Amino acid sequence: GAGVSQSPSNKVTEKGKDVELRCDPISGHTALYWYRQSLGQGLEFLIYFQGNSAPDKSGLPSDRFSAERTGGSVSTLTIQRTQQEDSAVYLCASSFATGAGNTIYFGEGSWLTVV
Amino acid sequence: RKEVEQDPGPFNVPEGATVAFNCTYSNSASQSFFWYRQDCRKEPKLLMSVYSSGNEDGRFTAQLNRASQYISLLIRDSKLSDSATYLCVPYPGGSYIPTFGRGTSLIVHP
């Protein structure tokens, strides 16, 4: 596609339920990032995928969070047993390659509300 | 010291004004820098890339001071549509993950 596509755009879920957020990066982009942003806060790095390499999971806040990337393209971020503090916008981004100088492009985000 | 520090603002300026933001970074090995703008409830979008001492694009000028480890963004002739949060993003050397600051909020009023 022309840009990074994320779904759902909005999700309201009950505390304790599992949610899956999907990201379809720009075609040809090998690097994929997940960030989250709580209201009024900065972007918090969650996880990074590059090609077939093992992902960098250093930003995942707890073991309730996991992500996978199938076939080097689409990625799914899963949050198990959601908590109210998980409410945020989850932003996916991709870039053509990695390293300094590679612009990353963001999707419009998945707005998650845990009630 | 935080990896990226920005004055959160908000900076309130009238249309036509010139405004400048500074961003300090802690990793001296940072090789390249980006300024993103983020509108309310929208995703960040690239405004400008800086690979050497600076860059200029129309009303926007970015300047890099490696010795003092800061990068600035200057906006001339501010427009109402410039109202947004401006995010400074250094690309740390040896890392593949860009670091985002909290940003500086700009409000341009009539």
Tab-separated table of C-alpha atoms in Angstrom:
chain	number	residue	atom	x	y	z
A	1	GLY	CA	0.000	0.000	0.000
A	2	ALA	CA	0.865	3.635	-0.191
A	3	GLY	CA	1.363	4.045	3.527
A	4	VAL	CA	1.511	2.144	6.802
A	5	SER	CA	-1.889	0.672	7.488
A	6	GLN	CA	-3.123	-0.168	10.973
A	7	SER	CA	-6.257	-1.859	12.229
A	8	PRO	CA	-8.452	-1.465	14.083
A	9	SER	CA	-8.330	2.312	14.210
A	10	ASN	CA	-10.263	2.269	17.471
A	11	LYS	CA	-10.783	-0.499	19.988
A	12	VAL	CA	-12.673	-0.443	23.267
A	13	THR	CA	-12.171	-3.528	25.377
A	14	GLU	CA	-12.968	-4.692	28.842
A	15	LYS	CA	-10.251	-5.056	31.423
A	16	GLY	CA	-8.837	-8.575	31.340
A	17	LYS	CA	-9.595	-9.243	27.672
A	18	ASP	CA	-6.932	-9.892	25.050
A	19	VAL	CA	-6.525	-7.584	22.054
A	20	GLU	CA	-4.688	-7.878	18.753
A	21	LEU	CA	-3.522	-4.892	16.763
A	22	ARG	CA	-2.424	-5.260	13.182
A	23	CYS	CA	0.136	-3.363	11.124
A	24	ASP	CA	0.749	-3.591	7.399
A	25	PRO	CA	3.969	-1.710	6.590
A	26	ILE	CA	4.866	0.101	3.406
A	27	SER	CA	5.662	-2.396	0.683
A	28	GLY	CA	9.391	-3.090	0.519
A	29	HIS	CA	10.158	-1.744	3.982
A	30	THR	CA	12.257	-4.217	5.933
A	31	ALA	CA	12.160	-2.515	9.322
A	32	LEU	CA	9.017	-2.324	11.416
A	33	TYR	CA	8.548	-0.580	14.770
A	34	TRP	CA	5.819	-0.462	17.375
A	35	TYR	CA	5.489	2.534	19.667
A	36	ARG	CA	2.772	3.584	22.040
A	37	GLN	CA	1.744	7.022	23.174
A	38	SER	CA	-0.380	7.757	26.188
A	39	LEU	CA	-2.382	10.956	26.296
A	40	GLY	CA	-0.113	13.959	26.588
A	41	GLN	CA	3.025	11.816	26.660
A	42	GLY	CA	5.864	11.104	24.277
A	43	LEU	CA	6.361	8.039	22.126
A	44	GLU	CA	7.421	4.921	23.986
A	45	PHE	CA	9.343	2.331	21.975
A	46	LEU	CA	7.951	-1.200	22.278
A	47	ILE	CA	9.512	-3.543	19.739
A	48	TYR	CA	11.486	-3.539	16.497
A	49	PHE	CA	11.683	-6.037	13.645
A	50	GLN	CA	14.302	-6.095	10.919
A	51	GLY	CA	14.034	-8.660	8.155
A	52	ASN	CA	14.523	-12.182	9.483
A	53	SER	CA	16.574	-11.115	12.491
A	54	ALA	CA	15.411	-11.702	16.029
A	55	PRO	CA	13.244	-8.771	17.118
A	56	ASP	CA	14.405	-6.214	19.649
A	57	LYS	CA	11.833	-6.592	22.419
A	58	SER	CA	13.603	-4.357	24.907
A	59	GLY	CA	10.738	-1.868	25.106
A	60	LEU	CA	7.902	-4.245	25.893
A	61	PRO	CA	6.558	-3.165	29.313
A	62	SER	CA	5.527	-6.622	30.545
A	63	ASP	CA	5.109	-10.228	29.455
A	64	ARG	CA	1.487	-9.467	28.647
A	65	PHE	CA	2.767	-7.801	25.490
A	66	SER	CA	4.009	-9.761	22.507
A	67	ALA	CA	4.399	-9.185	18.814
A	68	GLU	CA	5.135	-11.175	15.741
A	69	ARG	CA	5.845	-10.421	12.150
A	70	THR	CA	4.876	-12.981	9.574
A	71	GLY	CA	6.624	-13.319	6.248
A	72	GLY	CA	8.614	-10.187	6.862
A	73	SER	CA	5.579	-8.031	6.281
A	74	VAL	CA	2.446	-7.817	8.427
A	75	SER	CA	2.894	-7.542	12.183
A	76	THR	CA	0.510	-8.218	15.031
A	77	LEU	CA	0.873	-6.757	18.516
A	78	THR	CA	-0.980	-8.760	21.149
A	79	ILE	CA	-1.843	-7.516	24.607
A	80	GLN	CA	-3.096	-10.178	26.987
A	81	ARG	CA	-5.255	-9.524	30.047
A	82	THR	CA	-5.525	-5.832	29.267
A	83	GLN	CA	-5.294	-3.283	32.061
A	84	GLN	CA	-6.562	0.281	32.168
A	85	GLU	CA	-2.999	1.596	31.992
A	86	ASP	CA	-2.694	-0.053	28.570
A	87	SER	CA	-5.049	2.596	27.185
A	88	ALA	CA	-3.056	4.521	24.598
A	89	VAL	CA	-2.576	4.913	20.887
A	90	TYR	CA	-0.379	2.177	19.455
A	91	LEU	CA	1.648	3.445	16.523
A	92	CYS	CA	3.308	1.233	13.960
A	93	ALA	CA	6.065	2.567	11.738
A	94	SER	CA	8.247	1.186	8.991
A	95	SER	CA	11.400	2.158	7.161
A	96	PHE	CA	13.140	0.983	4.020
A	97	ALA	CA	16.268	-0.064	5.856
A	98	THR	CA	17.887	0.441	9.188
A	99	GLY	CA	20.542	2.648	10.593
A	100	ALA	CA	21.043	6.339	10.738
A	101	GLY	CA	19.337	8.340	8.104
A	102	ASN	CA	16.456	6.041	7.327
A	103	THR	CA	13.204	7.895	7.675
A	104	ILE	CA	10.474	6.046	9.477
A	105	TYR	CA	6.876	6.466	8.433
A	106	PHE	CA	3.993	6.054	10.845
A	107	GLY	CA	0.553	4.617	10.483
A	108	GLU	CA	-2.435	6.490	11.860
A	109	GLY	CA	-2.406	4.358	14.976
A	110	SER	CA	-4.763	2.068	16.832
A	111	TRP	CA	-6.521	3.856	19.682
A	112	LEU	CA	-7.045	1.419	22.534
A	113	THR	CA	-9.355	2.123	25.435
A	114	VAL	CA	-9.564	-0.375	28.288
A	115	VAL	CA	-12.663	0.036	30.434
B	1	ARG	CA	20.394	12.981	31.568
B	2	LYS	CA	17.518	12.067	29.285
B	3	GLU	CA	18.355	10.954	25.765
B	4	VAL	CA	16.366	13.801	24.292
B	5	GLU	CA	15.250	16.938	26.070
B	6	GLN	CA	12.878	19.522	24.710
B	7	ASP	CA	11.052	22.426	26.286
B	8	PRO	CA	7.444	21.190	26.226
B	9	GLY	CA	6.098	24.751	25.859
B	10	PRO	CA	3.560	25.673	24.760
B	11	PHE	CA	5.040	28.436	22.694
B	12	ASN	CA	2.278	30.930	21.929
B	13	VAL	CA	3.151	33.176	18.996
B	14	PRO	CA	1.200	35.435	16.650
B	15	GLU	CA	0.959	34.778	12.953
B	16	GLY	CA	4.022	36.002	11.117
B	17	ALA	CA	6.342	35.604	14.076
B	18	THR	CA	9.648	33.785	14.053
B	19	VAL	CA	10.001	31.075	16.645
B	20	ALA	CA	12.822	28.703	17.536
B	21	PHE	CA	12.964	25.494	19.518
B	22	ASN	CA	15.998	23.762	20.898
B	23	CYS	CA	16.547	20.087	21.479
B	24	THR	CA	19.452	18.612	23.425
B	25	TYR	CA	20.571	15.026	23.059
B	26	SER	CA	22.817	12.925	25.235
B	27	ASN	CA	24.328	10.428	22.809
B	28	SER	CA	27.321	12.105	21.198
B	29	ALA	CA	27.454	9.306	18.625
B	30	SER	CA	24.141	10.338	17.109
B	31	GLN	CA	24.667	10.538	13.400
B	32	SER	CA	21.512	11.992	11.991
B	33	PHE	CA	18.527	13.872	13.232
B	34	PHE	CA	14.937	14.374	12.286
B	35	TRP	CA	12.247	16.845	13.152
B	36	TYR	CA	8.734	15.433	13.088
B	37	ARG	CA	5.520	17.339	13.612
B	38	GLN	CA	2.550	15.781	15.303
B	39	ASP	CA	-0.897	17.280	15.099
B	40	CYS	CA	-3.387	16.646	17.875
B	41	ARG	CA	-4.520	13.003	17.860
B	42	LYS	CA	-2.557	12.314	14.683
B	43	GLU	CA	0.574	10.336	13.910
B	44	PRO	CA	4.001	12.008	13.695
B	45	LYS	CA	5.015	13.091	10.206
B	46	LEU	CA	8.499	13.896	8.993
B	47	LEU	CA	9.214	17.600	8.724
B	48	MET	CA	12.937	17.685	8.091
B	49	SER	CA	16.076	15.551	8.124
B	50	VAL	CA	19.480	16.802	9.247
B	51	TYR	CA	22.626	14.894	8.358
B	52	SER	CA	25.300	17.568	8.524
B	53	SER	CA	25.373	21.015	10.069
B	54	GLY	CA	21.866	21.937	9.117
B	55	ASN	CA	19.076	21.993	6.608
B	56	GLU	CA	16.654	24.536	5.241
B	57	ASP	CA	13.280	23.971	3.646
B	58	GLY	CA	11.237	27.059	2.928
B	59	ARG	CA	10.288	28.722	6.205
B	60	PHE	CA	11.934	25.979	8.262
B	61	THR	CA	15.606	25.872	9.192
B	62	ALA	CA	17.309	23.250	11.326
B	63	GLN	CA	20.787	23.767	12.734
B	64	LEU	CA	22.974	21.193	14.414
B	65	ASN	CA	25.615	21.973	17.017
B	66	ARG	CA	27.503	18.764	17.645
B	67	ALA	CA	29.924	20.316	20.113
B	68	SER	CA	27.089	21.363	22.405
B	69	GLN	CA	24.867	18.461	21.411
B	70	TYR	CA	21.807	20.361	20.460
B	71	ILE	CA	19.713	20.859	17.389
B	72	SER	CA	17.410	23.767	16.764
B	73	LEU	CA	14.380	24.346	14.578
B	74	LEU	CA	13.566	27.845	13.373
B	75	ILE	CA	10.207	28.674	11.868
B	76	ARG	CA	9.853	31.968	10.081
B	77	ASP	CA	6.621	33.749	9.187
B	78	SER	CA	4.537	31.410	11.341
B	79	LYS	CA	1.191	30.259	9.985
B	80	LEU	CA	-1.870	29.105	11.901
B	81	SER	CA	-1.333	25.692	10.321
B	82	ASP	CA	2.083	25.431	11.993
B	83	SER	CA	0.313	24.806	15.307
B	84	ALA	CA	1.434	21.339	16.340
B	85	THR	CA	3.898	19.477	18.525
B	86	TYR	CA	7.414	19.311	17.138
B	87	LEU	CA	9.418	16.196	17.951
B	88	CYS	CA	13.186	16.059	17.884
B	89	VAL	CA	14.489	12.626	16.894
B	90	PRO	CA	18.180	11.777	17.055
B	91	TYR	CA	19.325	8.554	15.508
B	92	PRO	CA	21.786	7.184	18.053
B	93	GLY	CA	24.986	5.778	16.667
B	94	GLY	CA	25.072	2.009	16.779
B	95	SER	CA	21.342	1.733	17.301
B	96	TYR	CA	18.607	1.068	14.829
B	97	ILE	CA	15.933	2.602	16.960
B	98	PRO	CA	15.304	6.348	16.774
B	99	THR	CA	14.574	8.068	20.066
B	100	PHE	CA	11.633	10.426	20.290
B	101	GLY	CA	11.463	13.321	22.687
B	102	ARG	CA	8.171	14.522	24.189
B	103	GLY	CA	8.124	17.388	21.812
B	104	THR	CA	7.544	21.109	21.936
B	105	SER	CA	4.034	22.432	21.545
B	106	LEU	CA	3.544	25.434	19.261
B	107	ILE	CA	0.355	27.474	19.111
B	108	VAL	CA	0.131	30.133	16.427
B	109	HIS	CA	-2.720	32.565	17.016
B	110	PRO	CA	-4.260	35.212	14.738
